[in-house]
CSV table of C-alpha atoms in Angstrom, one decimal:
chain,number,residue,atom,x,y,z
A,1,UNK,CA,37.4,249.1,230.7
A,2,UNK,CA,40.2,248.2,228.6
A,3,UNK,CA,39.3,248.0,224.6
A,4,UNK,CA,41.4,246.4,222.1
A,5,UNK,CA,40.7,246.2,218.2
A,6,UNK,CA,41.4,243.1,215.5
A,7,UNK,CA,41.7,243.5,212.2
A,8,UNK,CA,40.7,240.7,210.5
A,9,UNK,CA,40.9,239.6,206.8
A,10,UNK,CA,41.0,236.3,205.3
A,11,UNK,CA,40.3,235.6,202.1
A,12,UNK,CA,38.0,232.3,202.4
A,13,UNK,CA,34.8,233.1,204.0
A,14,UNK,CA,34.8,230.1,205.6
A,15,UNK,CA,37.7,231.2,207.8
A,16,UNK,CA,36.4,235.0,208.1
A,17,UNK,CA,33.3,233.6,209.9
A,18,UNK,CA,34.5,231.4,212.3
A,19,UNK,CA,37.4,233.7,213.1
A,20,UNK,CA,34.6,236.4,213.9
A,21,UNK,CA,32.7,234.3,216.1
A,22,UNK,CA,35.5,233.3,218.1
A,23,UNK,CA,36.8,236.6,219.0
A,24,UNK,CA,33.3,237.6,219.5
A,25,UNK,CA,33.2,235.6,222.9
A,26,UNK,CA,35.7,238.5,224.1
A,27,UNK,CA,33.3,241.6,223.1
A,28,UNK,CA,33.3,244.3,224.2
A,29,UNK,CA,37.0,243.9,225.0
A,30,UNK,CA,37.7,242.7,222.1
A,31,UNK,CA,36.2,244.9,219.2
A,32,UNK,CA,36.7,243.4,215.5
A,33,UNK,CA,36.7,245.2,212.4
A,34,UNK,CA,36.8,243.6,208.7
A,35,UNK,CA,40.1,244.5,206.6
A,36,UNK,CA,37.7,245.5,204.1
A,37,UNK,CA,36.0,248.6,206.7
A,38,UNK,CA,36.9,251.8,206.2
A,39,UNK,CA,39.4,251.7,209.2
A,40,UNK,CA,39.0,255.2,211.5
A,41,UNK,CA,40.8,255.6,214.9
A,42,UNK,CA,42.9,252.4,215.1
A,43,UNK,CA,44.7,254.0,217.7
A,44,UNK,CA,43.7,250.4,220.0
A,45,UNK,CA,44.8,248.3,217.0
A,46,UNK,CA,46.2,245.1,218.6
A,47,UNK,CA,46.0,242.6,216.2
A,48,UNK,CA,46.4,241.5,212.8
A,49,UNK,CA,45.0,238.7,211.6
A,50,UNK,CA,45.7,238.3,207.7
A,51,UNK,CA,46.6,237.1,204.6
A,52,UNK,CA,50.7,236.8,204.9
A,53,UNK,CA,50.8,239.4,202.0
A,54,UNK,CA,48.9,242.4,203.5
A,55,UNK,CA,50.2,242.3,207.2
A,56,UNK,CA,51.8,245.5,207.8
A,57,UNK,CA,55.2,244.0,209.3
A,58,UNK,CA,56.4,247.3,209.8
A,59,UNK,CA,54.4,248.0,212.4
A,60,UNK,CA,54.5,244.6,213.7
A,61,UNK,CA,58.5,244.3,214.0
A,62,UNK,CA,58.8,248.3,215.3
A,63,UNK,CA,56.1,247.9,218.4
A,64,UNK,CA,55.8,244.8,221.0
A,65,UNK,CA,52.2,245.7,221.1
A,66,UNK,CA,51.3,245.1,218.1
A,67,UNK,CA,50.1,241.3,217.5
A,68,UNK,CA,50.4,239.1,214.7
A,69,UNK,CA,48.9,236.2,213.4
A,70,UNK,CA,52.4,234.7,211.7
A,71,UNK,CA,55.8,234.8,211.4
A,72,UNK,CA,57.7,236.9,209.0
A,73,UNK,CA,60.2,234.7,208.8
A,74,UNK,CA,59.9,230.7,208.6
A,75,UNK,CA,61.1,229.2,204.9
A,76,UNK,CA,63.2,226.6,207.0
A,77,UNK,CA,59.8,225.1,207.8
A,78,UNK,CA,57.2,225.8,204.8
A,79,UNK,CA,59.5,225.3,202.1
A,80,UNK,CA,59.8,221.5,202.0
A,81,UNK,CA,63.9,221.3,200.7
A,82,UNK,CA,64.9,224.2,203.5
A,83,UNK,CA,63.3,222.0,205.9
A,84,UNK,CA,64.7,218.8,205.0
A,85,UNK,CA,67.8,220.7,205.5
A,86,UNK,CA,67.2,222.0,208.5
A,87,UNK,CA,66.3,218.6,210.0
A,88,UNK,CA,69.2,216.4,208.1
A,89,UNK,CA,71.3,219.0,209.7
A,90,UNK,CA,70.0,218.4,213.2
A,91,UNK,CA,69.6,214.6,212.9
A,92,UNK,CA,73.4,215.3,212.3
A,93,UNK,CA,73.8,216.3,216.0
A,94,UNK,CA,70.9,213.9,217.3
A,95,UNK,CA,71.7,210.5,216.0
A,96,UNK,CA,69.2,209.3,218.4
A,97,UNK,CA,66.1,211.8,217.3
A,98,UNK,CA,62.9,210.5,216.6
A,99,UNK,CA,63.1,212.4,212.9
A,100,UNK,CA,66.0,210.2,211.9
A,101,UNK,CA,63.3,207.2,211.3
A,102,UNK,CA,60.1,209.2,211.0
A,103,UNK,CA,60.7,211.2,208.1
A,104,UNK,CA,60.7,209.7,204.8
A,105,UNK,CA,64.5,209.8,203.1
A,106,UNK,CA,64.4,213.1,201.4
A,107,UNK,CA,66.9,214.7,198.7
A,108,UNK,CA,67.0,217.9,197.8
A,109,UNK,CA,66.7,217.9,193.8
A,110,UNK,CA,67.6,221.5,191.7
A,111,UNK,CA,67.0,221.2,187.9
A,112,UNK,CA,67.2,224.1,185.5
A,113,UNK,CA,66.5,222.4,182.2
A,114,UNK,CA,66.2,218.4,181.5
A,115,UNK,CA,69.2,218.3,179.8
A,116,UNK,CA,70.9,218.5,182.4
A,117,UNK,CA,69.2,215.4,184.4
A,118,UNK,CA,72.6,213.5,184.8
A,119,UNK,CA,74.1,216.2,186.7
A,120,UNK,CA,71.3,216.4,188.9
A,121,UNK,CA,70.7,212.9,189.8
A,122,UNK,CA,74.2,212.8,190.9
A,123,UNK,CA,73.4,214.8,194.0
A,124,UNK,CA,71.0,212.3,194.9
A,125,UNK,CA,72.5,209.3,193.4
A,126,UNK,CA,70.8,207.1,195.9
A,127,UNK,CA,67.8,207.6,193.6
A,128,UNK,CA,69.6,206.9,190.8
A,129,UNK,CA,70.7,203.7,192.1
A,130,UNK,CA,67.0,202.7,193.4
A,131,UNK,CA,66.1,203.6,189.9
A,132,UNK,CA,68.7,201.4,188.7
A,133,UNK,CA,68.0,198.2,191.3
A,134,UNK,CA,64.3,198.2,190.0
A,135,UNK,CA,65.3,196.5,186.8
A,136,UNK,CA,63.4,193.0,186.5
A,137,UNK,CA,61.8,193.3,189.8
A,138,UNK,CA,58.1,193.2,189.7
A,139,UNK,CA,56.6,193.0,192.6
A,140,UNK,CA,55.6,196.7,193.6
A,141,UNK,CA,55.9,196.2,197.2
A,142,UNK,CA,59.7,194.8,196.5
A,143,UNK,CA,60.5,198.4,194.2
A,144,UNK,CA,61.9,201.4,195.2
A,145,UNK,CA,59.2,203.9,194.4
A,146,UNK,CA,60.1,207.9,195.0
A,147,UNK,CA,57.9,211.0,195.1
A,148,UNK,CA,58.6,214.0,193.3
A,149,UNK,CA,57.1,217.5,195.2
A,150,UNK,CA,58.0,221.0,193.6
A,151,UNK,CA,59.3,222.6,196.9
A,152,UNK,CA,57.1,225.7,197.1
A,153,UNK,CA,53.9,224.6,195.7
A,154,UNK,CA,50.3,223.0,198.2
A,155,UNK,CA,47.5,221.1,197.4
A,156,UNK,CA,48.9,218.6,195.8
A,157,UNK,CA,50.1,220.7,193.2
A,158,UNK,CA,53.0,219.1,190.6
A,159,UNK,CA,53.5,215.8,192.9
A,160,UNK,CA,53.9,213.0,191.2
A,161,UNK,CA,55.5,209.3,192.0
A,162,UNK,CA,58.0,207.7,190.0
A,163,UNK,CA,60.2,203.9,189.6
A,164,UNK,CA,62.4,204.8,186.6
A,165,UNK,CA,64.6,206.9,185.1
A,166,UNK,CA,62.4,207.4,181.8
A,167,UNK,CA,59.0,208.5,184.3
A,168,UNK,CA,61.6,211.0,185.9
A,169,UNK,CA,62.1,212.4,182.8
A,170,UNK,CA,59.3,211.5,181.2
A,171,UNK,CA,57.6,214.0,183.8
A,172,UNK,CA,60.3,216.6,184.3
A,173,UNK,CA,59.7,217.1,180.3
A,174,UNK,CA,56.1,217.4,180.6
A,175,UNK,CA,56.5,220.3,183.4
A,176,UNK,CA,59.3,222.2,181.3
A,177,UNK,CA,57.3,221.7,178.4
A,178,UNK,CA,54.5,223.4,180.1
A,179,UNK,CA,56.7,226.4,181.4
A,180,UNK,CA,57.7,227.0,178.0
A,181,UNK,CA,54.0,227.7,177.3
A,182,UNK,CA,53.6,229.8,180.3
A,183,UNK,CA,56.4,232.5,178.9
A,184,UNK,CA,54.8,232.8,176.1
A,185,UNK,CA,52.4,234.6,177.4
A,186,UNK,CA,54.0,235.7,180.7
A,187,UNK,CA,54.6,239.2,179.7
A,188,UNK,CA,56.2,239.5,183.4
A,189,UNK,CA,59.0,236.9,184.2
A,190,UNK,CA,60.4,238.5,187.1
A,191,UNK,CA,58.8,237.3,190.0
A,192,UNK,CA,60.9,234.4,191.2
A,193,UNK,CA,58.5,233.7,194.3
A,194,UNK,CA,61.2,234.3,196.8
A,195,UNK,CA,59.0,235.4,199.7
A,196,UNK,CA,57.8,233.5,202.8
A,197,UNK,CA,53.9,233.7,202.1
A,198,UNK,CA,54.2,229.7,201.8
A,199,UNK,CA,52.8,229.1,198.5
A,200,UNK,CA,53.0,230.1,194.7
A,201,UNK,CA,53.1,233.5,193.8
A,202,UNK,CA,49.9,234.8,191.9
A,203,UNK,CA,49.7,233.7,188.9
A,204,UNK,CA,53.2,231.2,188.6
A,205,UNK,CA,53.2,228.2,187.6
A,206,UNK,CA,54.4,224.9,189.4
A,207,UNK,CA,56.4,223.9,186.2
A,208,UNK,CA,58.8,227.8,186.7
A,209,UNK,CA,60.0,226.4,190.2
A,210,UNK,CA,63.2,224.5,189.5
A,211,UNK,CA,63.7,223.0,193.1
A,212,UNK,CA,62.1,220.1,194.1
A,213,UNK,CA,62.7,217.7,196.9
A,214,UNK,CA,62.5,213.6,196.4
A,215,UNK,CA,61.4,211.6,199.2
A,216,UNK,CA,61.2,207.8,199.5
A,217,UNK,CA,57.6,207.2,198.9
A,218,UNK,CA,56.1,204.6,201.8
A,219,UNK,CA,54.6,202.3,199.6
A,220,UNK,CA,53.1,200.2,202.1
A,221,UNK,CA,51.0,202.5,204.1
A,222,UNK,CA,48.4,201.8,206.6
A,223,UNK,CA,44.8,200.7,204.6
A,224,UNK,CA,41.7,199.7,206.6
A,225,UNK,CA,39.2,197.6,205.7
A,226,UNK,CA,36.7,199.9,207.2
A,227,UNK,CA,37.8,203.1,204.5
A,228,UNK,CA,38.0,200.2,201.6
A,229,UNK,CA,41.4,200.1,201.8
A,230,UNK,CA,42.3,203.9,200.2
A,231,UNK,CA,45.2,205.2,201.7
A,232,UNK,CA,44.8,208.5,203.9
A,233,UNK,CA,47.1,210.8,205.6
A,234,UNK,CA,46.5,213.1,209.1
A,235,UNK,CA,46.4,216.4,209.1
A,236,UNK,CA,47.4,217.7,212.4
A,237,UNK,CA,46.8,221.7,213.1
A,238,UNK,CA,49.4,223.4,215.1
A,239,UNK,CA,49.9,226.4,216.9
A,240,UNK,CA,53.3,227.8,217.2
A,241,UNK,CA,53.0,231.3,219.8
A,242,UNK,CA,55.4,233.7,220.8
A,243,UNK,CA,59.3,232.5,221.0
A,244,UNK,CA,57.9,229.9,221.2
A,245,UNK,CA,55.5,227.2,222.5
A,246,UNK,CA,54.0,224.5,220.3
A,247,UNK,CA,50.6,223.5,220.9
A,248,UNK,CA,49.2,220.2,219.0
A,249,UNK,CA,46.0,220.6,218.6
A,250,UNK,CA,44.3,216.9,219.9
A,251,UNK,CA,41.6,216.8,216.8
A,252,UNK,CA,43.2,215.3,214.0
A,253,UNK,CA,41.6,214.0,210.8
A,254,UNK,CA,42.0,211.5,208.3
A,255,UNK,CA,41.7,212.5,204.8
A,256,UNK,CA,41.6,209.8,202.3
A,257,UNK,CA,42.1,209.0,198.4
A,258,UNK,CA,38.9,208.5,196.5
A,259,UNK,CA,40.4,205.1,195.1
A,260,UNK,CA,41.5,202.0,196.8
A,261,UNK,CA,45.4,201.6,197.1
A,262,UNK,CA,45.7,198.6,195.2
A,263,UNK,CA,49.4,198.0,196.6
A,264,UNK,CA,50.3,201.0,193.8
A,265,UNK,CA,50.9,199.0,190.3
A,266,UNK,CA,49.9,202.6,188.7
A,267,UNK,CA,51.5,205.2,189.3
A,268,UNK,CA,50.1,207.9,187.0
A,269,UNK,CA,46.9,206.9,189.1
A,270,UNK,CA,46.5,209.7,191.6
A,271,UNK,CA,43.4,208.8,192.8
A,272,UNK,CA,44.8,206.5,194.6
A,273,UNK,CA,48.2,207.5,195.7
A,274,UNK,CA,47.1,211.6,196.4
A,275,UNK,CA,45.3,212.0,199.7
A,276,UNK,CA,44.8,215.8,199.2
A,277,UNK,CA,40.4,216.5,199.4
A,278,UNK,CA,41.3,220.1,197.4
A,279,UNK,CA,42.3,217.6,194.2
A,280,UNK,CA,38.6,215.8,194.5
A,281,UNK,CA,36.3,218.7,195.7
A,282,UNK,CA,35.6,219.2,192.0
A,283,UNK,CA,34.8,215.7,191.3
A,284,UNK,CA,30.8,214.8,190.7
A,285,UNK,CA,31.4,211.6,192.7
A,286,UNK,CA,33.2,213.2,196.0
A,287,UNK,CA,31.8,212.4,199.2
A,288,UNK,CA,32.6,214.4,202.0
A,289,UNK,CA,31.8,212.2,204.7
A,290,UNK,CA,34.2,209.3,202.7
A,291,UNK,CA,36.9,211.5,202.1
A,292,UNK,CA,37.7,213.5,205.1
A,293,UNK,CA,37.2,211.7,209.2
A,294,UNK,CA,38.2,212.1,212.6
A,295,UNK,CA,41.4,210.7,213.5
A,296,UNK,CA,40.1,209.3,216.9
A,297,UNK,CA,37.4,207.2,215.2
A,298,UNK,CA,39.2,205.3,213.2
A,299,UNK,CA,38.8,201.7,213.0
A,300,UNK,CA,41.9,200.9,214.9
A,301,UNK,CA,42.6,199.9,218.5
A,302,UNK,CA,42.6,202.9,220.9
A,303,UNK,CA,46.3,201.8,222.2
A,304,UNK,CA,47.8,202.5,218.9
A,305,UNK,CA,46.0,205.2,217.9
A,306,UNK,CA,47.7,206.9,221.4
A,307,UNK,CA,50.6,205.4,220.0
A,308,UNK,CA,50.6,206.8,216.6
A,309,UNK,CA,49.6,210.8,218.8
A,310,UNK,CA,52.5,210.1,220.8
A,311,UNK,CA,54.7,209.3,217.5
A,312,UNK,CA,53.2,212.3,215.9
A,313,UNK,CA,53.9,215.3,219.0
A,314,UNK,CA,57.4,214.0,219.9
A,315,UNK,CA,58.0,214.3,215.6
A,316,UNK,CA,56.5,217.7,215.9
A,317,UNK,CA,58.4,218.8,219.4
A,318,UNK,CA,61.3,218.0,217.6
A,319,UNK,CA,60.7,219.2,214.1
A,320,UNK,CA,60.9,223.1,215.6
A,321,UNK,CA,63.3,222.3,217.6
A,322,UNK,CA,65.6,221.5,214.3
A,323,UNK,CA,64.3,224.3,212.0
A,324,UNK,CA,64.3,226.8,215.4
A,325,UNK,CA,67.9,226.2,215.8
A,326,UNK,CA,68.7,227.9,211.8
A,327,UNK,CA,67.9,231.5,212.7
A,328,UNK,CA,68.5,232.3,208.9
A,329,UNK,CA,65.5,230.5,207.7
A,330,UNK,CA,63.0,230.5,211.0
A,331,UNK,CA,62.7,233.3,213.3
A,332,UNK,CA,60.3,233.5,216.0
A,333,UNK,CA,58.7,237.1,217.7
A,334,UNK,CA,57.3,237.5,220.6
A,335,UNK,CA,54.6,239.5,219.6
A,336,UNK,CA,53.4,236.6,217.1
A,337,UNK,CA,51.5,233.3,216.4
A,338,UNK,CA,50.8,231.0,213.8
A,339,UNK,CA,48.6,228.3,212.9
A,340,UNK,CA,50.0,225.3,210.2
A,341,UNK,CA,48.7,222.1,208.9
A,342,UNK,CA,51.4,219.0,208.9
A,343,UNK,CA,50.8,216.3,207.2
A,344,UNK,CA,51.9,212.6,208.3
A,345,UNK,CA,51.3,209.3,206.9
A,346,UNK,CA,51.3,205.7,208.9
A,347,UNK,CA,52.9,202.9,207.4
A,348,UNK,CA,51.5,199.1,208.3
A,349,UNK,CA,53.6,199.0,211.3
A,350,UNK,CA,51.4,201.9,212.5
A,351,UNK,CA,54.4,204.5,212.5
A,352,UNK,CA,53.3,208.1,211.5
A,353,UNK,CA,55.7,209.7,209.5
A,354,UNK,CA,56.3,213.1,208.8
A,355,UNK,CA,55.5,214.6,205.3
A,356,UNK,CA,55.5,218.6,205.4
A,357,UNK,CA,54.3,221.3,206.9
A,358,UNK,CA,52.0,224.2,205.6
A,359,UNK,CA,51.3,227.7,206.0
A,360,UNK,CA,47.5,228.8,206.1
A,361,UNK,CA,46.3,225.3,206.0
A,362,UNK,CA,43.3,225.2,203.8
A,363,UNK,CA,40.6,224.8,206.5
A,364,UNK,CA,37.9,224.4,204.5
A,365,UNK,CA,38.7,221.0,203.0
A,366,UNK,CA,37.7,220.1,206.5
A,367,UNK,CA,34.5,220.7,205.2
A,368,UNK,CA,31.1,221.4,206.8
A,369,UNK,CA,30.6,218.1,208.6
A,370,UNK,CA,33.9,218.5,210.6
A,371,UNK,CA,33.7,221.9,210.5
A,372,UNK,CA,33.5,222.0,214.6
A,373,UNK,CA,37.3,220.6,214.6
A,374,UNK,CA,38.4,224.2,212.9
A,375,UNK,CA,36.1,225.6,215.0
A,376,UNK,CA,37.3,224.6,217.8
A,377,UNK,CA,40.9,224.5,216.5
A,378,UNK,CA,40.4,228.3,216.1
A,379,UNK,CA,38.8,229.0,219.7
A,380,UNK,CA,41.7,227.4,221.0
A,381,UNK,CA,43.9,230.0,218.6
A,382,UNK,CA,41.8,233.3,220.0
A,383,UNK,CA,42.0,232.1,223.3
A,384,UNK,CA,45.5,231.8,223.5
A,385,UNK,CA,45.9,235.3,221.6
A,386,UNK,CA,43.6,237.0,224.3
A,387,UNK,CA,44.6,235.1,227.4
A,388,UNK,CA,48.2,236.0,226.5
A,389,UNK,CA,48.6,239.0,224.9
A,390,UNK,CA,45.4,240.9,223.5
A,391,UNK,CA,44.0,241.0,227.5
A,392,UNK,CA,46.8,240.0,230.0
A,393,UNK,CA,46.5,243.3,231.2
A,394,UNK,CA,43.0,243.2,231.8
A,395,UNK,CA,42.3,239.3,232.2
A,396,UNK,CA,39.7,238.6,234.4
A,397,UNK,CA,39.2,235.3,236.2
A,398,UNK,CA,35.9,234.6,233.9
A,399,UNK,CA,38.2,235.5,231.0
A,400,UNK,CA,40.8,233.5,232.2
A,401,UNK,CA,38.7,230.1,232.9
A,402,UNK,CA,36.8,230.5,230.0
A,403,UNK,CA,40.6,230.9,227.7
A,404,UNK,CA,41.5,227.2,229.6
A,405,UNK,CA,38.8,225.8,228.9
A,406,UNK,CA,39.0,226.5,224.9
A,407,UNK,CA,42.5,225.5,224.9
A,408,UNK,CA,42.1,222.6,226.9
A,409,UNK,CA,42.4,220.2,223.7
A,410,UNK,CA,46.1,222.2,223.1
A,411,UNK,CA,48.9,219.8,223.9
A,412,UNK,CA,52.1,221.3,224.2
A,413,UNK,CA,55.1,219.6,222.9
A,414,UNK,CA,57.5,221.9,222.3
A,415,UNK,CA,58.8,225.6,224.6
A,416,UNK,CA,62.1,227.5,223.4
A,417,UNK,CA,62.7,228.8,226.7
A,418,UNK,CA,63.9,225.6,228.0
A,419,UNK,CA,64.3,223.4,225.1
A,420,UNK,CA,61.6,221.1,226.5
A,421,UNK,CA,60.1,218.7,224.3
A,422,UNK,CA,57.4,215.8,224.5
């Protein structure tokens, strides 16, 4: 009988459990042992599945047996300015891609002090000049209203929207200002965060990352009368495997603000222009059940809810096909996989539109109602791992009908071997 071990450690136990119980439909073929065991002969050692930071890459780039649940490389996604400029760059070539009108107008916005504002703005002066055309307009659907994201950071963190050139500056002082107080006492400045783990280093703070991107903020999104009108965003999980094949997985959710839209006359409220359930967990008034649903049970017609999943896999099919293409910044292995979350929002006209993509989604903002999505999600992950790599030596025709039927919810949209897209 063949045997093969995973290592598995994730910090959130949420993940670790789930992950356990879905590679524990394999045993005894599949044997699992915690990061934190006291590891003994790991001579079978198949699989990691990890934090980014404490996969042993080494081993992982030297041996074509050794599995790995992410990419070393793939800034050119994660990072949101590499991969606006990995896709303005392939819309460059593809005047007819779908990314050319569902992804929000992005710029690419480097600042090392606020003195230096003017300079910046004029590599994006088409801000500047939406800025600028605002003056004595009134009517907040008639503005030009931007978002502000730090390039590195999740969650939510450091996003903020803006209309004028005084809020711009007004909020690039405010997160200087704030770094300033962070090197006081920051008695090590030399971590710049330049790795590919996806989000901040430990301990950094979002006001010590000087690039940001802008984006043209949609500010007439999709509200239903059902939700009371609070604008939401889906988050769709992916699975990228080997070199490569996207899989969308067909269980999206909805995750909503905790305050009505209001057609976004205040900006500074983020309660009702930030869709991220991380910034409301804390709150005494969150409601799971309000904040986070399924995607398929919303209160729309089932024709453009097909409509808006069709949107959403042709964006994603060719969203790696763009950052695929820049070998510098996105590298795929054969001997890996990853899971990400992206994140789209749907205008009034019902057109999803493409926001970023994340490394090590944060799963558990799904919460415990939904929890059977990541569940599932996951399942889908395993099954894929062991039907095409852990066991292909050894797959079985049990093994291999019960690895379709966990993945049967995976739509593929996306194969590098051909190019083929949705």
């Amino acid at each position: 009988m063949c045997s093969r071990t995973v290592i598995i450690g994730m910090d959130e136990p949420y993940v670790q459990g789930i992950l356990q119980r879905a590679f524990g439909k394999y045993s005894p073929l599949i044997k699992v042992q915690s990061a934190d065991d006291n590891a003994n002969d790991l001579s079978d050692l198949l699989m990691h599945w990890r934090e980014y930071e404490t996969i042993d890459w080494t081993s992982v780039h030297r041996s074509s047996t050794i599995f790995s649940n992410a990419y070393c490389f793939r800034k050119g996604l994660i990072r949101k300015a590499q991969m606006a400029f990995n896709i303005k760059m392939y819309t460059a070539k593809h005047p007819t891609s779908i990314l050319c009108t569902h992804v929000p107008e992005t710029w690419i916005f480097e600042l090392d002090d606020v003195e230096y504002l003017d300079e910046a703005l004029m590599e994006c002066f088409e801000v500047e000049q939406g800025m600028q055309a605002n003056t004595g307009v009134s009517d907040s659907r008639l503005r030009q209203q931007f978002i502000l994201k730090p390039s590195l950071t999740a969650r939510g963190a450091g996003i903020y929207v803006f209309d004028t050139r005084e809020r711009l500056q007004e909020l690039l002082e405010n997160e200087f200002a704030s770094d300033d107080e962070d090197d006081d006492g920051d008695d090590d400045g030399d971590d710049d965060g330049d790795d590919d783990s996806g989000g901040l280093a430990q301990g950094q703070a979002v006001s010590q990352i000087r690039e940001w991107v802008i984006q043209r903020y949609i500010n007439r999104p999709l509200l239903l009368p059902a939700h009371q009108n609070r604008k939401f965003h889906i988050r769709v999980y992916v699975l990228a495997f080997g070199d490569l094949s996207i899989y969308v997985y067909r269980h999206m959710l909805a995750l909503f603000a905790p305050r009505p839209y209001a057609e976004a006359t205040n900006l500074d409220d983020q309660t009702a222009h930030l869709t991220n359930t991380c910034l409301q967990t804390h709150s005494s008034t969150f409601v799971e059940s309000s904040a986070v649903s399924l995607f398929w049970s919303l209160d729309l017609p089932k024709p453009k809810l097909d409509r808006i999943f069709d949107q959403i896999c042709q964006i994603l099919g060719e969203t790696f096909a763009a950052v695929s293409s820049e070998s510098t910044s996105f590298q795929t292995w054969a001997n890996c996989m990853e899971q990400f979350g992206f994140d789209f929002l749907v205008d009034e006209e019902c057109n999803a539109m493409l926001l970023e993509a994340n490394a090590y989604p944060d799963f558990k903002q799904t919460g415990e109602e939904l929890k059977f999505v990541v569940e599932g999600f996951m399942e889908a992950s395993v099954a894929m791992a062991a039907k095409e790599f852990l066991l292909k030596d050894c797959v079985t025709e049990d093994i291999e009908k019960s690895a379709d039927n966990a993945c049967r919810d995976l739509v593929e949209v996306f194969t590098h071997k051909n190019k083929r897209q949705w």
